[in-house]
Coordinates of C-alpha atoms and ligand atoms in Angstrom, one line a residue:
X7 CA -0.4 -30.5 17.1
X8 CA 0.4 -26.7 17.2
X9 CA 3.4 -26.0 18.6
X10 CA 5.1 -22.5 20.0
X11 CA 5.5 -21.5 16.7
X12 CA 5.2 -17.6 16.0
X13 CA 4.9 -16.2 12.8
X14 CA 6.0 -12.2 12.0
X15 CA 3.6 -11.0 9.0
X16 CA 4.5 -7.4 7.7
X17 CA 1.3 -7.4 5.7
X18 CA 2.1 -4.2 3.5
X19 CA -0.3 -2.2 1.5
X20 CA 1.8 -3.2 -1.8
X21 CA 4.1 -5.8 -0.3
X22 CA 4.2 -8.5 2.1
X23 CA 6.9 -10.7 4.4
X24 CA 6.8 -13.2 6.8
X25 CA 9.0 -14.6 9.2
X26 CA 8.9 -17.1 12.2
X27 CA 10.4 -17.9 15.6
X28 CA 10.1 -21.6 15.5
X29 CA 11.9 -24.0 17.5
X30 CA 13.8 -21.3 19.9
X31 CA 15.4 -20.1 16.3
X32 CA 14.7 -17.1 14.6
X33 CA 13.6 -17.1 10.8
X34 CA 13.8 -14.1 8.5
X35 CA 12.4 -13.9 5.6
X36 CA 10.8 -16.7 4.3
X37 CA 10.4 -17.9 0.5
X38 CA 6.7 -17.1 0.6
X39 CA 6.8 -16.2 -3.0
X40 CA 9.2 -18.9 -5.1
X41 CA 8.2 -17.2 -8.3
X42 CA 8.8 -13.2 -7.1
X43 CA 12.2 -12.1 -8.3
X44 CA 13.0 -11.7 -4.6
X45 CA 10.8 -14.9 -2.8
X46 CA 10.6 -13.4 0.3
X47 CA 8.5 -10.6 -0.8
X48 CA 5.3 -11.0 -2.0
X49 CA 2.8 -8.5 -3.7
X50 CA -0.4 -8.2 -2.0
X51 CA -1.9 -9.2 -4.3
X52 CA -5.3 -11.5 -5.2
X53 CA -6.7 -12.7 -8.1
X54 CA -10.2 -14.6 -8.7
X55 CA -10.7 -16.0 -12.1
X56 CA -14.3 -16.8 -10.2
X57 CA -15.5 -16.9 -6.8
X58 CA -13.9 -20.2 -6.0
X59 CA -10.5 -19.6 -6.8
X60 CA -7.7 -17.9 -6.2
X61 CA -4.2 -17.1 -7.3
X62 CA -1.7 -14.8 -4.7
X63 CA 1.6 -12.4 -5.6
X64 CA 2.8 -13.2 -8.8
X65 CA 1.1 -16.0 -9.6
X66 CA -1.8 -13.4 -9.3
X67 CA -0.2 -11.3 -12.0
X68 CA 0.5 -14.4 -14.1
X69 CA -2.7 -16.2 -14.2
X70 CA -4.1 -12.5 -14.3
X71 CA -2.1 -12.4 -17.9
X72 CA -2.4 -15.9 -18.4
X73 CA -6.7 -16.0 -17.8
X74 CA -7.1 -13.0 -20.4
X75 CA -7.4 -10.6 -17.4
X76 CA -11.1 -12.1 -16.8
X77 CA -11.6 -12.4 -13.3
X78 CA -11.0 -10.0 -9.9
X79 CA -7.8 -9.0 -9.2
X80 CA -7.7 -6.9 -6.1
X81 CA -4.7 -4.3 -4.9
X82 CA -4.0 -2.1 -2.0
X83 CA -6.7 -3.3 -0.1
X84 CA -5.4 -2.8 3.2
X85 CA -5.9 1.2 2.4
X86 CA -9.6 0.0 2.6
X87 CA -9.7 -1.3 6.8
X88 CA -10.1 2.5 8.4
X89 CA -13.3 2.8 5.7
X90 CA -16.7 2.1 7.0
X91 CA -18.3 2.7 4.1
X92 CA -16.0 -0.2 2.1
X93 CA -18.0 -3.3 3.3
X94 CA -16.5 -5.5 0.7
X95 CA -17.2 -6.3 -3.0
X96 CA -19.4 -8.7 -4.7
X97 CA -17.8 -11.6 -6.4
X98 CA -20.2 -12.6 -8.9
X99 CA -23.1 -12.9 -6.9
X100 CA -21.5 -13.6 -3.7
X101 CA -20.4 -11.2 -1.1
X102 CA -16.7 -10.9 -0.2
X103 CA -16.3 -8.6 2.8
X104 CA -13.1 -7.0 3.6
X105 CA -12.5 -8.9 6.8
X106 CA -12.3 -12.1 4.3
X107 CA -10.2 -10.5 1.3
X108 CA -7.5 -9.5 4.2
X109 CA -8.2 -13.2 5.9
X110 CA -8.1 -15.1 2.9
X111 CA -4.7 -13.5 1.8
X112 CA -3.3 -14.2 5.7
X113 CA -4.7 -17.4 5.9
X114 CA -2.5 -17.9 2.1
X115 CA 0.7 -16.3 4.1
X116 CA 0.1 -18.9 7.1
X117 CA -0.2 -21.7 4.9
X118 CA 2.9 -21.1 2.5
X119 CA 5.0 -20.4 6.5
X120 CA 3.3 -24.0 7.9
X121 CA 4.6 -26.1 4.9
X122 CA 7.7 -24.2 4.7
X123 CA 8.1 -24.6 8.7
X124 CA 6.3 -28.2 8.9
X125 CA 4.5 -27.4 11.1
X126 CA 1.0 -25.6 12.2
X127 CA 1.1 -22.2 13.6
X128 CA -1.9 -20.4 15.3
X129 CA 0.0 -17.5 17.0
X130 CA 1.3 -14.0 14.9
X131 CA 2.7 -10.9 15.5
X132 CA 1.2 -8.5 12.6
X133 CA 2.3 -5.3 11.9
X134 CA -0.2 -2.1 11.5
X135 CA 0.7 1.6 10.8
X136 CA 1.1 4.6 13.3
X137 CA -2.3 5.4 11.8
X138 CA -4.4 3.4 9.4
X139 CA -6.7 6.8 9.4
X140 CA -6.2 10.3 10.8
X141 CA -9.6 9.7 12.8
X142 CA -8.9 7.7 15.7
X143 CA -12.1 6.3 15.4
X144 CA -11.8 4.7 12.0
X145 CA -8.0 3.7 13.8
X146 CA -9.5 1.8 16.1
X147 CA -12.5 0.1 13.3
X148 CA -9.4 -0.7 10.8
X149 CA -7.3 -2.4 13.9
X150 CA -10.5 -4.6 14.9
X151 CA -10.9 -5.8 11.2
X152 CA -7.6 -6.9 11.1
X153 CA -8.3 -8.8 14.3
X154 CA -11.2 -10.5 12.7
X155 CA -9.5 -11.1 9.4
X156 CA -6.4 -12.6 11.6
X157 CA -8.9 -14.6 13.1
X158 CA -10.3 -15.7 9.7
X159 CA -7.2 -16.8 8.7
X160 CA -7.2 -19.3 12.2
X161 CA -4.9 -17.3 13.7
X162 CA -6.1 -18.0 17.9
X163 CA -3.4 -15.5 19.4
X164 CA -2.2 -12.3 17.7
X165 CA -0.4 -8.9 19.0
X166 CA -0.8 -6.2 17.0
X167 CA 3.1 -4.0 16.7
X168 CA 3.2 -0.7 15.3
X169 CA 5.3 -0.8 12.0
X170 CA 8.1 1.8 12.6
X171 CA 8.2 0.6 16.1
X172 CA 9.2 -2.4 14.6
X173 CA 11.8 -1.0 12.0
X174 CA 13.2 0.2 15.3
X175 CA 14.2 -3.0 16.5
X176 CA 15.9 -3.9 14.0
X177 CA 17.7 -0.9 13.7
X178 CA 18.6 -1.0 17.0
X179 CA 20.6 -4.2 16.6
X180 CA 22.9 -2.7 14.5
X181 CA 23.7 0.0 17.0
X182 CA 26.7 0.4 19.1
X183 CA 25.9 3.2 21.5
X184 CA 22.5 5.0 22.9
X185 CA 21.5 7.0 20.3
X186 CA 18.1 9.1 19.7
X187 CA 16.2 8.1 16.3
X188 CA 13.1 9.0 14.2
X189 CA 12.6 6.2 12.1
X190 CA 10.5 6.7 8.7
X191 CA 9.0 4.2 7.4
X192 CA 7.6 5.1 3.4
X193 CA 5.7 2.5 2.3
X194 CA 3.0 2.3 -0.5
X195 CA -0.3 3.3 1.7
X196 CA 1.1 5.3 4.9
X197 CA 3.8 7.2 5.9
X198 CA 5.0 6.0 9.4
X199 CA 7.3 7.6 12.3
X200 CA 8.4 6.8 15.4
X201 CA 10.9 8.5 18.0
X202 CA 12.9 6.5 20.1
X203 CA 15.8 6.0 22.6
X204 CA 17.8 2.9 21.2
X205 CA 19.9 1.7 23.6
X206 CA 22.2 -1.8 21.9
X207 CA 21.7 -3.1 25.5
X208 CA 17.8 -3.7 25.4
X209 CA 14.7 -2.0 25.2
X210 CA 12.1 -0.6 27.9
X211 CA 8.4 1.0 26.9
X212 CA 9.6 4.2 28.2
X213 CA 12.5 4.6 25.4
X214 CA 9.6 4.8 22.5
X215 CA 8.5 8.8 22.8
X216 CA 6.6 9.3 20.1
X217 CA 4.7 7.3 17.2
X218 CA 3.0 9.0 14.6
X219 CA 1.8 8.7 10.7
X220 CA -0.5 9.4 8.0
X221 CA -2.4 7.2 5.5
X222 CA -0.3 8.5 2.7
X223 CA 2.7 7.3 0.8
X224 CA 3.6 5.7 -2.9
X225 CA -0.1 5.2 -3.6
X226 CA -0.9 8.3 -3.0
X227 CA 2.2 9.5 -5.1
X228 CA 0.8 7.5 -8.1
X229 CA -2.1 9.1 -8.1
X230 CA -1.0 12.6 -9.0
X231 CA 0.2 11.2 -12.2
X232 CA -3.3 10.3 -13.1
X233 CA -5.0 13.2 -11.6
X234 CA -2.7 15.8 -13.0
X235 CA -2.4 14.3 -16.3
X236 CA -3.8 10.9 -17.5
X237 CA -7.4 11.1 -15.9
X238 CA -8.5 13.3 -18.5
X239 CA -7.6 11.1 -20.8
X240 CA -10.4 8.7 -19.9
X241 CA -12.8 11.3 -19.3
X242 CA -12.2 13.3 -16.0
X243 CA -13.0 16.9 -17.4
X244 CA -16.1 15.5 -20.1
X245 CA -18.5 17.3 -20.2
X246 CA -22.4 16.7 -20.2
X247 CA -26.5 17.3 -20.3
X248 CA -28.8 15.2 -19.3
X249 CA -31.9 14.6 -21.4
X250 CA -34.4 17.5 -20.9
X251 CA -31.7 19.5 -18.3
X252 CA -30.5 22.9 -19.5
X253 CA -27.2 22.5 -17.3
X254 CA -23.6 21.5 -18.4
X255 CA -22.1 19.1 -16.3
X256 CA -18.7 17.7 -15.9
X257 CA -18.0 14.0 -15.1
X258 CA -18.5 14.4 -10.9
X259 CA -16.0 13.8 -8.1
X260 CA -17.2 11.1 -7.2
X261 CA -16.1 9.3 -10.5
X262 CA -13.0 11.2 -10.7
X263 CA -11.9 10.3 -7.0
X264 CA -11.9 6.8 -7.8
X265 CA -10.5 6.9 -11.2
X266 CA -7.3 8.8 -9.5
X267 CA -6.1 6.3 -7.2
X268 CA -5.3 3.1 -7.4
X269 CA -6.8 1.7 -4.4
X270 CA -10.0 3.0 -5.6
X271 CA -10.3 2.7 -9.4
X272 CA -11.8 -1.1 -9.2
X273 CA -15.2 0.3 -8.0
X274 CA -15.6 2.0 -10.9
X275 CA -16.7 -1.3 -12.0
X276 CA -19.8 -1.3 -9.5
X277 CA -23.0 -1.3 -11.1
X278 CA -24.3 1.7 -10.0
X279 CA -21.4 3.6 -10.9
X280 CA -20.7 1.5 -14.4
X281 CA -24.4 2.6 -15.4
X282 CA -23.5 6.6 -14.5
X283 CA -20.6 6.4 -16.7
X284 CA -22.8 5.0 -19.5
X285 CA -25.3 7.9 -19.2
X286 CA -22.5 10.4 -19.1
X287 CA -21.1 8.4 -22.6
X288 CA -24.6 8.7 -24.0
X289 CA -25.6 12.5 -22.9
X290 CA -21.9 13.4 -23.9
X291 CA -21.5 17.1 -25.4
X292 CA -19.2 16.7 -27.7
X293 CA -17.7 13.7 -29.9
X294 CA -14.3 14.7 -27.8
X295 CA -16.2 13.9 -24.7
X296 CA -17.6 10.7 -25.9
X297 CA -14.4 9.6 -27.2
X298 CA -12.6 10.0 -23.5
X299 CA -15.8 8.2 -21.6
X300 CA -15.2 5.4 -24.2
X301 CA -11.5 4.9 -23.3
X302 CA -12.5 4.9 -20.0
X303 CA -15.4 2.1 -20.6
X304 CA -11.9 0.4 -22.2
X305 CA -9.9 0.7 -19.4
X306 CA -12.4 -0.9 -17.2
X307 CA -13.9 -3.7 -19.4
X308 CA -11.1 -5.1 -20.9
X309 CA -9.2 -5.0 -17.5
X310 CA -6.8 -2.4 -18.0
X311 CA -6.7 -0.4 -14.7
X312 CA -4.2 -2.7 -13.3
X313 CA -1.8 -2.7 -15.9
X314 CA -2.3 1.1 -16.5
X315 CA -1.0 1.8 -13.0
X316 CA 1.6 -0.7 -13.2
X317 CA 2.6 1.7 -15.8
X318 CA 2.0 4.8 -13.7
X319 CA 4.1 3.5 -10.8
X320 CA 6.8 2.7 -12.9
X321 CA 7.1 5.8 -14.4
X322 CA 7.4 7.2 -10.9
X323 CA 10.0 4.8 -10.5
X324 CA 12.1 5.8 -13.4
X325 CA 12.0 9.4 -12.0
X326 CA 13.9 8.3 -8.8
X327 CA 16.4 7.7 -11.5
X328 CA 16.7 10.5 -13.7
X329 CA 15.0 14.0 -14.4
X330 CA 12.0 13.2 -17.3
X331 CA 10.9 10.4 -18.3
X332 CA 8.2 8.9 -20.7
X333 CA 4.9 7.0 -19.8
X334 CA 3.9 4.4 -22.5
X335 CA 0.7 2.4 -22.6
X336 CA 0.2 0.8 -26.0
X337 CA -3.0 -1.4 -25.2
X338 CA -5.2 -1.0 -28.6
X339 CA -7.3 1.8 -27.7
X340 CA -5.6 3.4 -25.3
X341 CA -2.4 4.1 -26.8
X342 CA -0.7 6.9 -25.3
X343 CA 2.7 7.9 -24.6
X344 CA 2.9 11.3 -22.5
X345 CA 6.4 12.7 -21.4
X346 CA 6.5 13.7 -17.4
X347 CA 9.4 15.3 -15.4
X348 CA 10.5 15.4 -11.9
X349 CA 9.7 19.3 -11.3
X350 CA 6.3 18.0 -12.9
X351 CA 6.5 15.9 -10.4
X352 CA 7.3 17.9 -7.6
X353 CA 5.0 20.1 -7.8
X354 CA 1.8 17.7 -8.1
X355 CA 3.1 16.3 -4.8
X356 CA 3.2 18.9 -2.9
X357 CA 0.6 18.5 -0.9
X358 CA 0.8 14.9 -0.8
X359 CA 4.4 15.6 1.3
X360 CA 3.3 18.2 2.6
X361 CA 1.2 16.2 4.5
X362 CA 3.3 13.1 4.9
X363 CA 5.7 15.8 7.0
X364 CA 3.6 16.9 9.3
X365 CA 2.9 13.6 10.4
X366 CA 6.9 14.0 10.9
X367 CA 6.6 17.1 12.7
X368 CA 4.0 16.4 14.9
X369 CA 5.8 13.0 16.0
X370 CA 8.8 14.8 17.3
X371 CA 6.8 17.4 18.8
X372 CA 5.0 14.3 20.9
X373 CA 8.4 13.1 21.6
X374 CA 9.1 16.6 22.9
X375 CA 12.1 17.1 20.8
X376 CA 14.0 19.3 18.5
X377 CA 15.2 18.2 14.4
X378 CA 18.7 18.9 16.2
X379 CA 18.2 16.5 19.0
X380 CA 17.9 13.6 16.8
X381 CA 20.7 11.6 16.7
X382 CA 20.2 9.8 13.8
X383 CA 17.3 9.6 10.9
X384 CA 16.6 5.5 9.9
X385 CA 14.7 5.2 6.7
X386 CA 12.6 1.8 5.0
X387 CA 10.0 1.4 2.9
X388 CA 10.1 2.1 -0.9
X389 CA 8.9 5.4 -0.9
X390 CA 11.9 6.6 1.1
X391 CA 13.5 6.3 -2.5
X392 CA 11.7 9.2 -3.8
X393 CA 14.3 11.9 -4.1
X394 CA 11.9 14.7 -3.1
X395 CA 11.2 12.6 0.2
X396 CA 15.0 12.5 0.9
X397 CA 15.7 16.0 0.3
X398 CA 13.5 16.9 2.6
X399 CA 14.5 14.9 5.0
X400 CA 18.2 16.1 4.4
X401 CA 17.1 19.7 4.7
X402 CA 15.9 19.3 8.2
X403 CA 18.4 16.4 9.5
X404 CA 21.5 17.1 7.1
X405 CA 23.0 14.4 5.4
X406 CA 25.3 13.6 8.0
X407 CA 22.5 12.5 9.8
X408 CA 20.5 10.6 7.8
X409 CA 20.7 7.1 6.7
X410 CA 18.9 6.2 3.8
X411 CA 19.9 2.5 2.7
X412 CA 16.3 1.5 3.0
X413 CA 15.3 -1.9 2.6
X414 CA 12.4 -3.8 2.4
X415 CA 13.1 -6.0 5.5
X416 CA 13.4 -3.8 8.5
X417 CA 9.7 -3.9 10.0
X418 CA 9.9 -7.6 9.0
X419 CA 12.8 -8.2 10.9
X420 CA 11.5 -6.1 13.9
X421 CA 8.4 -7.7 13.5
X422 CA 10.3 -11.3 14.4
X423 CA 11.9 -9.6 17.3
X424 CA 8.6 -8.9 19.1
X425 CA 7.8 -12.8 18.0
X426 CA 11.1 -13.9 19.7
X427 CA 10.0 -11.5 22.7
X428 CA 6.7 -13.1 23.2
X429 CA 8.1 -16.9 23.2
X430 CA 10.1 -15.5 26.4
X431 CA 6.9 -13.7 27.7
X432 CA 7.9 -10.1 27.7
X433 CA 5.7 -8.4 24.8
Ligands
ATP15 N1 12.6 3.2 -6.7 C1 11.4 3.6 -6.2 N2 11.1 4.9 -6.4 C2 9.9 5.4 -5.9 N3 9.0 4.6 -5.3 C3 9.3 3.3 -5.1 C4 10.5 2.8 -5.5 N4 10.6 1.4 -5.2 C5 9.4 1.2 -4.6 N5 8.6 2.3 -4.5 C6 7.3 2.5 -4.0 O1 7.3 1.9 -2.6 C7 5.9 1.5 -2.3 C8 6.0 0.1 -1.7 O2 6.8 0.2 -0.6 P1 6.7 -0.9 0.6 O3 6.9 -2.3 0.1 O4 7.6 -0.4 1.7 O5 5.2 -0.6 1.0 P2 4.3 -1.6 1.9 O6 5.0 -2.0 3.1 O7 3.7 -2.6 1.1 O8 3.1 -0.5 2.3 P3 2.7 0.0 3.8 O9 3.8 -0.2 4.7 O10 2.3 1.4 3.5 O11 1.4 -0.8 4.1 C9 5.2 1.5 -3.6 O12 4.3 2.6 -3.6 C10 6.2 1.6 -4.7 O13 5.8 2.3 -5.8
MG16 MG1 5.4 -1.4 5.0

């Protein structure tokens, strides 16, 4: 019999949590994951050996390993809802639409909470971004395929709660007198903001003044690392001519594009595309530009792209730690080591946060308000570890100002707030 039970699912680009309000009680963070270093975070992750299987978080990396790497292993899908032009994929010869990777990887979230709970749960509180997409429209398309996948997974009654807004409540429990705060929330696909008068006493509609955000964040920082360096490594600037053409050519955008980001790169296995990359290997103008378009035929058929930006991302990591660093990939083949820095760095995302603060700016000019009439500055997300992100963030706010313990489990946490809210009717 289902009972009140009301699961909180901060279903993350790159990372996922769940917790409950069962039984009148509240429930952080649940073991979801018993085989992550930290169980109650699991990588959204999913991995098909074949179309009737499938393995989640790290037992998706393991068995990805363990099964020789043959099979689908899927990343950063959610990046994919505010796309109309992402259906799905095919899994062998069976369509898998997005609505059903999101749903099958919920329904896997609903089923670890039931057992762990005991008992069956058909109500959620989910968290989504300011802005899955700066086009409202594709907002609104992204939100009602995250209803249908939530409905896939046999959720019957869900409330959708804006991410930061939900990093908000959890700040404000920590909070001894009204204060105004811009909460930023950095994860891996978007960069979320809101404004807000947190008061420790409780929380009206009217105190949230502004939410705002862009579809940018660690993903996106990846990425420069492979379009600024690595992609023409596997081909990006190869050039061309097609039998009987007179034209030079160099491998097009639309290869490129999805080779740079990691969201994207797995559809460069699509046929279509696959079979382009061959020609362009065939009708290649050089031996140099052969010998890229091969590497690149490497990375894709012996299922490397996901370990490559493994790689990528932790080399990003390692320069939140100190100044230069050195990316290694020894997979025969594609051996390469290739030194980066952080003014490297820098620079190749500057448009990236150039963007990701003018989502910023534009949420405190909604909220009406000045840098100096925020009281205090609330980070999360693991992007707010970037040390470009934080300077900048110091250089409007000061450091005074800014508090940038981030950790994983504030939108979580808020998220089972709004759950213990709804139990008592008032969401
Ligand atoms: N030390 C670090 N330095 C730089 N980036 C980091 C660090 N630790 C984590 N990240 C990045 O943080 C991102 C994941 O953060 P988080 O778990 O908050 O995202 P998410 O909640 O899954 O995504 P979203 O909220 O955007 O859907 C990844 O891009 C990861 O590379
Ligand atoms: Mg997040």
């Amino acid at each position: 019999m289902a009972t009140d039970t009301i699961l909180s699912i901060d279903f993350g680009t790159s990372n996922s949590l769940v917790g409950a309000h069962h039984e009148g009680r509240r429930y952080e963070a649940l073991p979801i994951d018993p085989m992550a270093a930290d169980p109650t975070m699991m990588r959204t992750l999913l991995f098909f050996p074949h179309p009737d299987l499938c393995y989640y978080g790290s037992e998706a990396i393991s068995q990805y390993i363990e099964q020789d790497m043959e099979g689908r292993l899927f990343r950063s899908f959610k990046s994919h809802l505010p796309n109309k032009n992402y259906l799905g994929t095919m899994l062998n010869n069976r369509i898998l639409t997005l609505e059903s990777l999101v749903g099958v990887f919920l329904l896997e979230l609903k089923k670890r909470a039931e057992k762990i709970l005991n008992t069956k749960i058909e109500k959620a509180v989910i968290g989504k971004p300011a802005r899955y997409s700066m086009d409202s429209v594709a907002d609104g398309f992204a939100l009602h395929r995250m209803q249908k996948a939530a409905a896939f997974a046999g959720f019957k009654d869900v409330q959708f709660v804006p991410e930061p807004l939900a990093a908000a409540f959890d700040y404000r429990r920590s909070l001894k007198s009204e204060k105004i705060v811009l909460i930023g929330d950095f994860g891996g696909g978007t960069s979320d903001f809101t404004v807000i008068r947190l008061r420790p006493e409780g929380f009206k509609k009217e105190d949230v003044l502004a939410i705002d955000g862009c579809p940018l964040a660690g993903d996106a920082l990846d990425s420069v690392f492979m379009s600024h360096r690595l992609s023409d490594y596997f081909g990006a600037k190869s050039r061309y001519r097609l039998p009987m053409g007179s034209n030079v050519l160099t491998m097009p955008l639309a290869v490129t594009q999805r080779l740079n980001h990691p969201a994207h790169i797995v559809h460069l296995k699509e046929k279509e595309t696959y079979e382009f990359i061959r020609e362009v290997k065939k009708c290649s103008l050089t031996q140099k530009d052969a010998d890229a378009v091969e590497r690149l035929f490497v990375l894709i058929e012996d299922q490397q792209i996901f370990p490559f930006f493994e790689s990528i991302e932790k080399t990003k990591r390692a320069l939140s730690q100190e100044p230069q660093t050195e990316f290694k990939f020894n997979y025969p083949g594609l051996e390469l080591t290739e030194p980066f820095t952080i003014a490297q760095f820098i620079e190749w995302s500057s448009q990236t946060k150039e963007k990701i603060f003018s989502a910023l700016d534009r949420c405190l000019e909604t909220a009406g308000l000045k840098t100096e009439d925020v009281d205090l500055v609330c980070l999360t997300g693991g992007t707010a570890k970037v040390p470009f992100i934080q300077n900048e963030l110091e250089t409007r706010f000061g450091k005074n100002r800014l508090q940038t313990q981030s950790h994983f489990h504030s939108v979580l946490s808020g998220l089972t707030e709004s759950a213990n809210f709804w139990s008592q009717g008032v969401l």
